[in-house]
Short mmCIF file of C-alpha atoms in Angstrom, two decimals:
data_model
loop_
_atom_site.label_atom_id
_atom_site.label_comp_id
_atom_site.label_asym_id
_atom_site.label_seq_id
_atom_site.Cartn_x
_atom_site.Cartn_y
_atom_site.Cartn_z
CA MET N 11 163.88 117.20 49.13
CA PRO N 12 162.00 115.86 52.33
CA ASP N 13 163.02 116.74 55.71
CA SER N 14 164.31 113.81 56.72
CA ALA N 15 167.07 114.28 54.19
CA ILE N 16 168.52 117.25 55.39
CA ALA N 17 171.88 115.91 56.44
CA GLY N 18 172.58 116.84 60.09
CA SER N 19 169.09 118.20 61.34
CA PRO N 20 168.37 117.16 64.53
CA LEU N 21 164.44 117.57 63.81
CA SER N 22 161.60 115.89 62.94
CA GLN N 23 158.48 116.75 61.61
CA VAL N 24 155.76 115.09 63.80
CA GLY N 25 153.64 112.76 62.24
CA PHE N 26 150.83 113.20 64.14
CA LEU N 27 147.75 112.05 61.45
CA ASP N 28 148.48 108.50 62.36
CA GLY N 29 149.97 109.11 65.77
CA HIS N 30 147.55 108.22 67.65
CA GLU N 31 146.47 104.48 65.69
CA LYS N 32 150.09 103.96 67.04
CA ALA N 33 149.42 104.69 70.25
CA GLU N 34 146.72 102.36 70.23
CA GLN N 35 148.68 99.66 68.81
CA VAL N 36 150.87 100.29 71.65
CA LEU N 37 148.77 100.57 74.05
CA GLU N 38 146.79 96.63 72.94
CA LEU N 39 150.71 95.79 72.74
CA LEU N 40 151.30 96.73 76.70
CA VAL N 41 148.06 95.07 78.18
CA GLN N 42 149.17 92.35 76.67
CA SER N 43 152.08 92.15 78.29
CA LEU N 44 150.53 92.68 81.38
CA THR N 45 147.96 90.05 81.06
CA ILE N 46 151.22 88.10 82.01
CA PRO N 47 151.80 88.18 86.07
CA THR N 48 155.66 89.18 86.02
CA TYR N 49 155.13 91.89 83.95
CA HIS N 50 152.30 93.39 85.81
CA ALA N 51 153.59 92.85 89.10
CA GLN N 52 156.73 95.14 88.18
CA PHE N 53 154.46 97.90 86.44
CA ALA N 54 152.38 97.98 89.57
CA ALA N 55 155.52 97.92 91.31
CA THR N 56 156.68 100.77 89.77
CA LEU N 57 153.89 103.31 89.15
CA PRO N 58 149.97 103.56 90.48
CA LEU N 59 147.85 101.12 88.61
CA THR N 60 144.99 102.77 88.96
CA ARG N 61 146.01 106.53 88.14
CA ILE N 62 147.63 105.04 85.15
CA CYS N 63 144.63 103.57 84.14
CA LEU N 64 142.38 106.73 84.66
CA LEU N 65 145.60 108.59 82.65
CA LEU N 66 145.37 106.54 79.93
CA LEU N 67 141.50 106.45 79.52
CA GLY N 68 141.28 110.36 78.81
CA GLU N 69 138.11 112.49 78.55
CA LYS N 70 137.14 111.04 75.73
CA PRO N 71 139.23 108.04 74.46
CA SER N 72 137.93 106.21 71.92
CA SER N 73 136.43 102.51 72.22
CA PHE N 74 139.30 100.55 71.53
CA VAL N 75 141.05 103.18 74.21
CA ALA N 76 138.37 102.38 76.36
CA SER N 77 137.96 98.32 76.05
CA GLN N 78 141.95 98.11 76.57
CA ILE N 79 141.53 100.02 79.59
CA LEU N 80 138.25 97.99 80.79
CA LEU N 81 140.94 95.03 79.78
CA LEU N 82 143.45 96.46 82.07
CA ILE N 83 140.91 96.53 84.96
CA ALA N 84 139.92 93.43 84.68
CA ILE N 85 143.26 91.97 84.66
CA SER N 86 144.48 93.59 87.97
CA VAL N 87 140.90 93.22 89.79
CA ASN N 88 141.87 89.39 89.18
CA LYS N 89 145.11 89.79 90.28
CA THR N 90 144.82 92.42 93.21
CA ILE N 91 142.11 92.09 96.10
CA THR N 92 142.49 95.39 97.02
CA PHE N 93 142.59 97.56 92.69
CA ALA N 94 138.88 97.62 93.02
CA ARG N 95 138.74 99.32 96.23
CA LYS N 96 141.68 101.46 95.33
CA PHE N 97 140.43 102.88 92.07
CA GLU N 98 136.79 103.78 94.17
CA LEU N 99 139.35 106.03 96.29
CA ILE N 100 140.28 107.85 93.22
CA SER N 101 137.31 107.99 91.49
CA GLY N 102 137.96 105.52 89.11
CA TRP N 103 134.17 104.06 88.96
CA ASN N 104 132.70 107.40 89.06
CA VAL N 105 134.79 108.64 86.25
CA LEU N 106 133.90 105.13 84.04
CA LYS N 107 130.61 106.39 84.95
CA HIS N 108 130.52 109.54 82.52
CA VAL N 109 133.25 108.18 80.48
CA LEU N 110 132.17 104.68 79.49
CA PRO N 111 128.45 106.41 77.35
CA GLU N 112 129.94 107.91 75.17
CA CYS N 113 132.69 105.43 73.68
CA TRP N 114 130.36 102.57 74.28
CA ASP N 115 130.18 99.98 71.07
CA PRO N 116 130.30 96.10 71.25
CA SER N 117 133.93 95.90 72.25
CA VAL N 118 133.70 98.24 74.75
CA HIS N 119 130.08 96.48 76.16
CA GLU N 120 132.20 92.90 76.16
CA ALA N 121 134.99 94.41 78.27
CA ALA N 122 132.70 95.85 80.68
CA PHE N 123 131.17 92.45 81.12
CA ASP N 124 134.53 90.89 81.45
CA VAL N 125 135.12 93.23 84.13
CA LEU N 126 132.16 91.97 86.26
CA LEU N 127 131.92 88.88 85.88
CA GLY N 128 136.14 88.28 86.17
CA ARG N 129 137.12 87.41 82.74
CA VAL N 130 139.62 88.19 80.12
CA HIS N 131 138.80 87.91 76.94
CA GLY N 132 135.45 86.19 77.19
CA GLN N 133 137.48 83.66 79.69
CA LYS N 134 136.87 82.96 83.27
CA LEU N 135 140.70 83.32 84.96
CA ALA N 136 142.16 80.29 87.08
CA ASN N 137 143.46 81.96 89.67
CA GLY N 138 140.18 84.75 90.16
CA ASN N 139 141.06 86.70 93.67
CA GLY N 140 138.28 89.50 93.08
CA PRO N 141 136.59 90.10 96.67
CA ALA N 142 132.81 87.90 95.91
CA SER N 143 134.82 84.88 94.00
CA GLY N 144 135.23 83.01 96.92
CA ASN N 145 138.34 81.51 94.94
CA THR N 146 141.08 82.59 97.00
CA PHE N 147 141.72 79.56 99.05
CA LYS N 148 139.60 76.69 97.37
CA SER N 149 139.63 74.99 93.68
CA PRO N 150 136.54 76.43 92.15
CA VAL N 151 135.09 73.41 92.03
CA GLU N 152 134.83 73.54 96.21
CA VAL N 153 132.76 76.65 96.13
CA THR N 154 129.81 77.65 94.31
CA PRO N 155 130.09 80.03 92.12
CA ASN N 156 129.20 83.77 92.49
CA PRO N 157 129.59 85.45 88.87
CA VAL N 158 129.92 89.25 89.93
CA VAL N 159 133.80 89.53 90.89
CA CYS N 160 133.45 93.27 90.34
CA PRO N 161 129.96 94.51 90.94
CA ALA N 162 131.47 98.51 90.57
CA ILE N 163 131.38 98.27 87.37
CA VAL N 164 127.41 97.88 87.24
CA ALA N 165 127.16 101.40 87.89
CA PRO N 166 128.83 102.59 85.14
CA ILE N 167 127.07 100.05 83.12
CA LEU N 168 123.85 101.00 83.81
CA SER N 169 124.92 104.76 83.03
CA SER N 170 125.76 103.61 79.49
CA LEU N 171 122.43 101.89 79.23
CA ARG N 172 120.44 104.50 80.22
CA VAL N 173 122.70 106.89 78.14
CA GLY N 174 121.84 104.72 75.14
CA LEU N 175 118.08 104.55 75.84
CA ASN N 176 117.47 107.80 75.99
CA LYS N 177 118.65 108.71 72.72
CA LEU N 178 117.00 105.77 71.46
CA ALA N 179 113.59 107.64 73.02
CA TYR N 180 114.60 110.72 71.62
CA SER N 181 115.50 109.15 68.04
CA TYR N 182 111.86 107.44 68.59
CA GLN N 183 109.91 111.15 69.72
CA THR N 184 111.48 112.81 66.68
CA SER N 185 110.26 110.36 64.03
CA SER N 186 106.95 108.89 65.91
CA HIS N 187 103.95 109.73 64.73
CA LEU N 188 103.06 110.90 68.03
CA ASP N 189 104.26 114.12 67.36
CA GLY N 190 106.12 114.55 71.14
CA LYS N 191 103.28 112.57 73.03
CA LEU N 192 106.13 109.82 73.92
CA GLY N 193 107.52 110.66 77.30
CA ASN N 194 111.09 109.62 78.77
CA VAL N 195 112.44 105.85 78.82
CA VAL N 196 111.55 104.20 81.99
CA LEU N 197 114.07 102.12 83.38
CA ALA N 198 113.16 100.13 86.15
CA LEU N 199 115.73 97.93 87.67
CA THR N 200 116.46 95.15 90.19
CA TYR N 201 119.95 93.83 91.32
CA THR N 202 120.12 91.00 93.61
CA SER N 203 123.70 90.86 95.02
CA ARG N 204 123.17 87.09 96.40
CA SER N 205 122.56 85.48 92.99
CA GLY N 206 124.76 88.03 90.79
CA ILE N 207 121.63 88.58 88.73
CA ILE N 208 120.44 91.92 87.20
CA ASP N 209 116.17 91.80 86.22
CA TYR N 210 115.65 95.38 84.01
CA ARG N 211 112.48 96.39 82.75
CA VAL N 212 112.08 98.96 79.62
CA GLY N 213 109.55 100.68 79.15
CA VAL N 214 108.06 103.81 77.37
CA CYS N 215 105.94 106.28 79.31
CA ASP N 216 103.74 107.83 77.06
CA GLY N 217 102.17 110.60 78.72
CA SER N 218 99.46 108.74 80.38
CA ALA N 219 99.21 107.37 83.92
CA HIS N 220 99.48 104.01 81.88
CA ARG N 221 103.37 102.61 81.31
CA ARG N 222 103.80 100.14 78.80
CA THR N 223 106.47 97.55 78.88
CA ASN N 224 108.44 97.00 76.03
CA GLY N 225 111.22 94.07 77.21
CA PHE N 226 112.13 92.32 80.25
CA ALA N 227 115.72 91.06 80.27
CA ARG N 228 117.91 88.92 82.82
CA ILE N 229 121.83 89.45 82.30
CA MET G 10 176.72 83.30 66.66
CA SER G 11 173.95 86.18 67.59
CA THR G 12 175.31 88.47 69.62
CA ILE G 13 176.97 92.02 69.23
CA VAL G 14 180.95 92.14 69.46
CA ASN G 15 181.18 95.86 68.39
CA PRO G 16 178.94 97.84 71.07
CA VAL G 17 179.87 101.05 70.27
CA ALA G 18 179.75 100.52 66.02
CA TYR G 19 176.53 98.70 66.74
CA LYS G 20 175.03 101.62 68.79
CA ALA G 21 176.34 103.91 65.76
CA ILE G 22 174.67 102.18 63.06
CA ALA G 23 172.43 99.66 64.09
CA VAL G 24 170.31 101.93 66.13
CA ASP G 25 170.11 104.53 63.75
CA PHE G 26 166.83 103.91 62.08
CA GLU G 27 166.32 107.46 60.28
CA LEU G 28 169.39 105.84 58.36
CA TRP G 29 167.43 102.35 58.01
CA SER G 30 164.89 104.27 57.21
CA LYS G 31 165.97 104.67 53.62
CA THR G 32 166.89 101.76 52.61
CA ARG G 33 164.37 99.33 50.61
CA LYS G 34 161.28 97.46 52.44
CA GLU G 35 163.17 93.92 52.30
CA ILE G 36 165.90 95.32 53.98
CA GLN G 37 164.22 96.95 56.10
CA ARG G 38 162.14 94.34 57.28
CA VAL G 39 165.27 91.87 57.67
CA HIS G 40 167.17 94.95 60.12
CA LEU G 41 164.07 95.07 62.33
CA GLU G 42 164.14 91.29 62.62
CA HIS G 43 167.50 90.96 63.67
CA PHE G 44 166.47 92.93 66.96
CA ILE G 45 164.12 89.81 67.72
CA THR G 46 167.12 86.97 66.64
CA ILE G 47 168.84 89.05 69.67
CA LEU G 48 166.78 89.33 71.77
CA GLN G 49 164.67 86.72 71.73
CA THR G 50 165.74 83.59 69.25
CA SER G 51 169.39 83.69 70.15
CA ARG G 52 170.85 81.44 72.68
CA TYR G 53 173.69 84.53 74.05
CA LYS G 54 169.60 86.36 74.63
CA GLY G 55 170.14 86.64 78.03
CA PHE G 56 174.14 88.34 77.70
CA ASN G 57 172.86 90.87 74.84
CA ILE G 58 170.10 92.00 77.40
CA LYS G 59 171.94 92.24 80.20
CA GLN G 60 175.58 93.87 79.16
CA ARG G 61 174.57 94.88 75.35
CA PHE G 62 171.14 96.32 75.25
CA ALA G 63 171.29 97.59 78.92
CA LYS G 64 172.12 100.72 78.65
CA LEU G 65 170.92 101.36 74.73
CA GLY G 66 168.06 102.41 75.36
CA LEU G 67 166.36 100.72 72.94
CA VAL G 68 162.12 101.32 73.40
CA GLN G 69 163.07 104.49 73.87
CA GLN G 70 164.19 104.90 70.52
CA LEU G 71 161.63 103.25 68.94
CA ILE G 72 159.10 104.97 70.65
CA PHE G 73 161.19 108.31 69.14
CA VAL G 74 160.36 106.85 65.60
CA PHE G 75 156.76 106.30 65.82
CA GLN G 76 156.60 109.73 66.69
CA THR G 77 158.27 110.88 63.54
CA ASP G 78 157.37 109.67 59.22
CA TRP G 79 160.64 107.28 58.91
CA TYR G 80 158.66 104.50 58.89
CA SER G 81 155.11 105.28 57.27
CA SER G 82 154.21 102.05 55.47
CA ASP G 83 151.93 99.72 57.59
CA GLU G 84 153.85 96.56 56.49
CA SER G 85 156.91 98.52 58.57
CA VAL G 86 154.73 100.18 61.23
CA GLY G 87 154.34 96.46 62.53
CA TRP G 88 157.15 95.04 62.10
CA MET G 89 158.52 97.99 64.26
CA MET G 90 155.98 96.85 66.60
CA ASP G 91 157.27 93.00 66.81
CA VAL G 92 160.55 94.74 67.88
CA LEU G 93 158.57 96.87 70.12
CA LYS G 94 157.41 93.81 72.29
CA VAL G 95 160.03 91.57 72.07
CA ALA G 96 162.62 94.63 73.51
CA MET G 97 159.63 95.87 75.81
CA GLN G 98 159.17 92.18 77.79
CA ALA G 99 162.91 91.85 77.43
CA SER G 100 163.80 95.03 79.66
CA PHE G 101 160.74 95.55 81.29
CA THR G 102 162.36 98.32 83.75
CA LYS G 103 160.86 101.52 85.44
CA ASP G 104 163.56 103.60 83.27
CA GLU G 105 164.09 101.64 79.91
CA ALA G 106 160.25 100.76 79.39
CA ILE G 107 157.60 101.45 81.56
CA LYS G 108 157.77 105.13 82.06
CA PRO G 109 158.77 105.69 78.50
CA LEU G 110 156.13 103.79 77.55
CA VAL G 111 153.34 105.13 79.69
CA THR G 112 154.49 109.28 78.89
CA TYR G 113 154.33 108.29 74.97
CA LEU G 114 150.64 107.06 75.69
CA ALA G 115 149.49 109.83 77.77
CA ALA G 116 150.88 111.90 75.36
CA ASN G 117 149.65 110.74 72.14
CA LEU G 118 145.79 108.63 73.22
CA ASP G 119 144.86 112.08 74.18
CA ASP G 120 143.32 114.25 71.07
CA GLY G 121 142.84 117.29 73.65
CA PRO G 122 143.31 120.55 72.41
CA PHE G 123 146.44 121.19 74.28
CA LEU G 124 147.98 118.29 72.72
CA THR G 125 147.02 119.55 69.20
CA HIS G 126 148.05 122.74 69.72
CA LEU G 127 151.14 121.47 70.94
CA LEU G 128 151.79 118.80 68.54
CA GLY G 129 150.35 119.31 65.22
CA SER G 130 152.87 120.90 63.26
CA ILE G 131 155.79 121.65 65.51
CA PRO G 132 159.21 120.08 65.03
CA LEU G 133 159.37 117.77 67.86
CA THR G 134 162.27 119.13 70.03
CA GLU G 135 163.77 117.41 73.59
CA ASP G 136 162.31 120.72 75.31
CA ILE G 137 158.56 119.17 74.05
CA ARG G 138 159.26 116.02 74.81
CA ARG G 139 159.79 117.34 78.33
CA ASN G 140 157.15 118.87 78.49
CA CYS G 141 154.51 116.59 77.00
CA ALA G 142 156.12 114.13 80.37
CA GLY G 143 155.67 116.92 82.66
CA PHE G 144 151.91 117.50 80.97
CA CYS G 145 151.01 114.26 81.73
CA ASP G 146 151.81 114.27 85.67
CA SER G 147 148.48 116.57 85.78
CA ARG G 148 146.38 114.84 83.78
CA VAL G 149 144.92 112.71 86.43
CA SER G 150 143.94 115.21 88.98
CA SER G 151 142.64 116.74 85.95
CA ILE G 152 140.40 114.10 85.18
CA THR G 153 139.48 113.10 88.82
CA SER G 154 138.62 116.46 89.77
CA ARG G 155 136.34 116.92 86.47
CA PHE G 156 133.98 114.10 87.25
CA SER G 157 134.22 114.26 91.02
CA GLY G 158 131.64 116.89 90.91
CA ARG G 159 129.24 114.13 89.26
CA ALA G 160 128.77 111.96 91.79
#
């Protein structure tokens, strides 16, 4: 007879095996609701949103949780002009720099760049209030668009890039016929704040003075 | 008329999810859908939310059910999520929805060793639920202090 069929029992066995999956679905519901300005304002007035983001993110989040928290951050950055600064004051961006590389995947990638560019699910918000957007009092048509809304996310993105490239270099090193002559991945980058464009070069140092550049890309 | 005539009976019967979880799938679906009717579809939804559901704690009840194994199939969990969304948006206040949701998420999203040990095979009692809420308050400071030294 299952425990739940025992008459009058005030205790219930915890279904922990799929509890995490249920919690992720509830998180998705909550974040969806917070895209509505009324609910977002109510939530922000009740609890410190910056600290809640870190609390729900945790130390080792899954990719889904990380992407949902980044979505919440993107919404908050666009709704509150001071959110990015408040998040910095509690070392939020620093936490992201260490947490995101371990759970990076395509969904986290999309969410992180949405934060950078002031988008939600890839769509630019109509009432962007980001500090770099310049759209607070003028319509988007009248102002030269600056694609970068939240430059603070650049450090976590680059940290994830560095970790990913080092993993690639390590796997290349262990499988390469050069047998350890291959050194570290070299990452040189330039960030131009005016244009908001990040240029980076990826090269592999083969131990000699010569440095080969494998690719050049623009974000 | 989609409203509640007898609140006492409603609280004793309609919100007893353990009871309804033992019924057939079709009955479970209709039972859960009636909450959506009362809170979202009915023209008396405003009255229902403010007068009938004000002290019912439906969001907290739903969150408790998620932590049991009463509704185990994906279908029924999906229906419950729909009800949770409607209940949450109908009464999005600090005590009704916000704090219970955040406490639940903070306790269940993290698979750390503390929570695994605490919730793995221990029956869920009121004391443990309260301990989880207290534990969550210290999590933020531990997370930021752990990573602040690596700036």
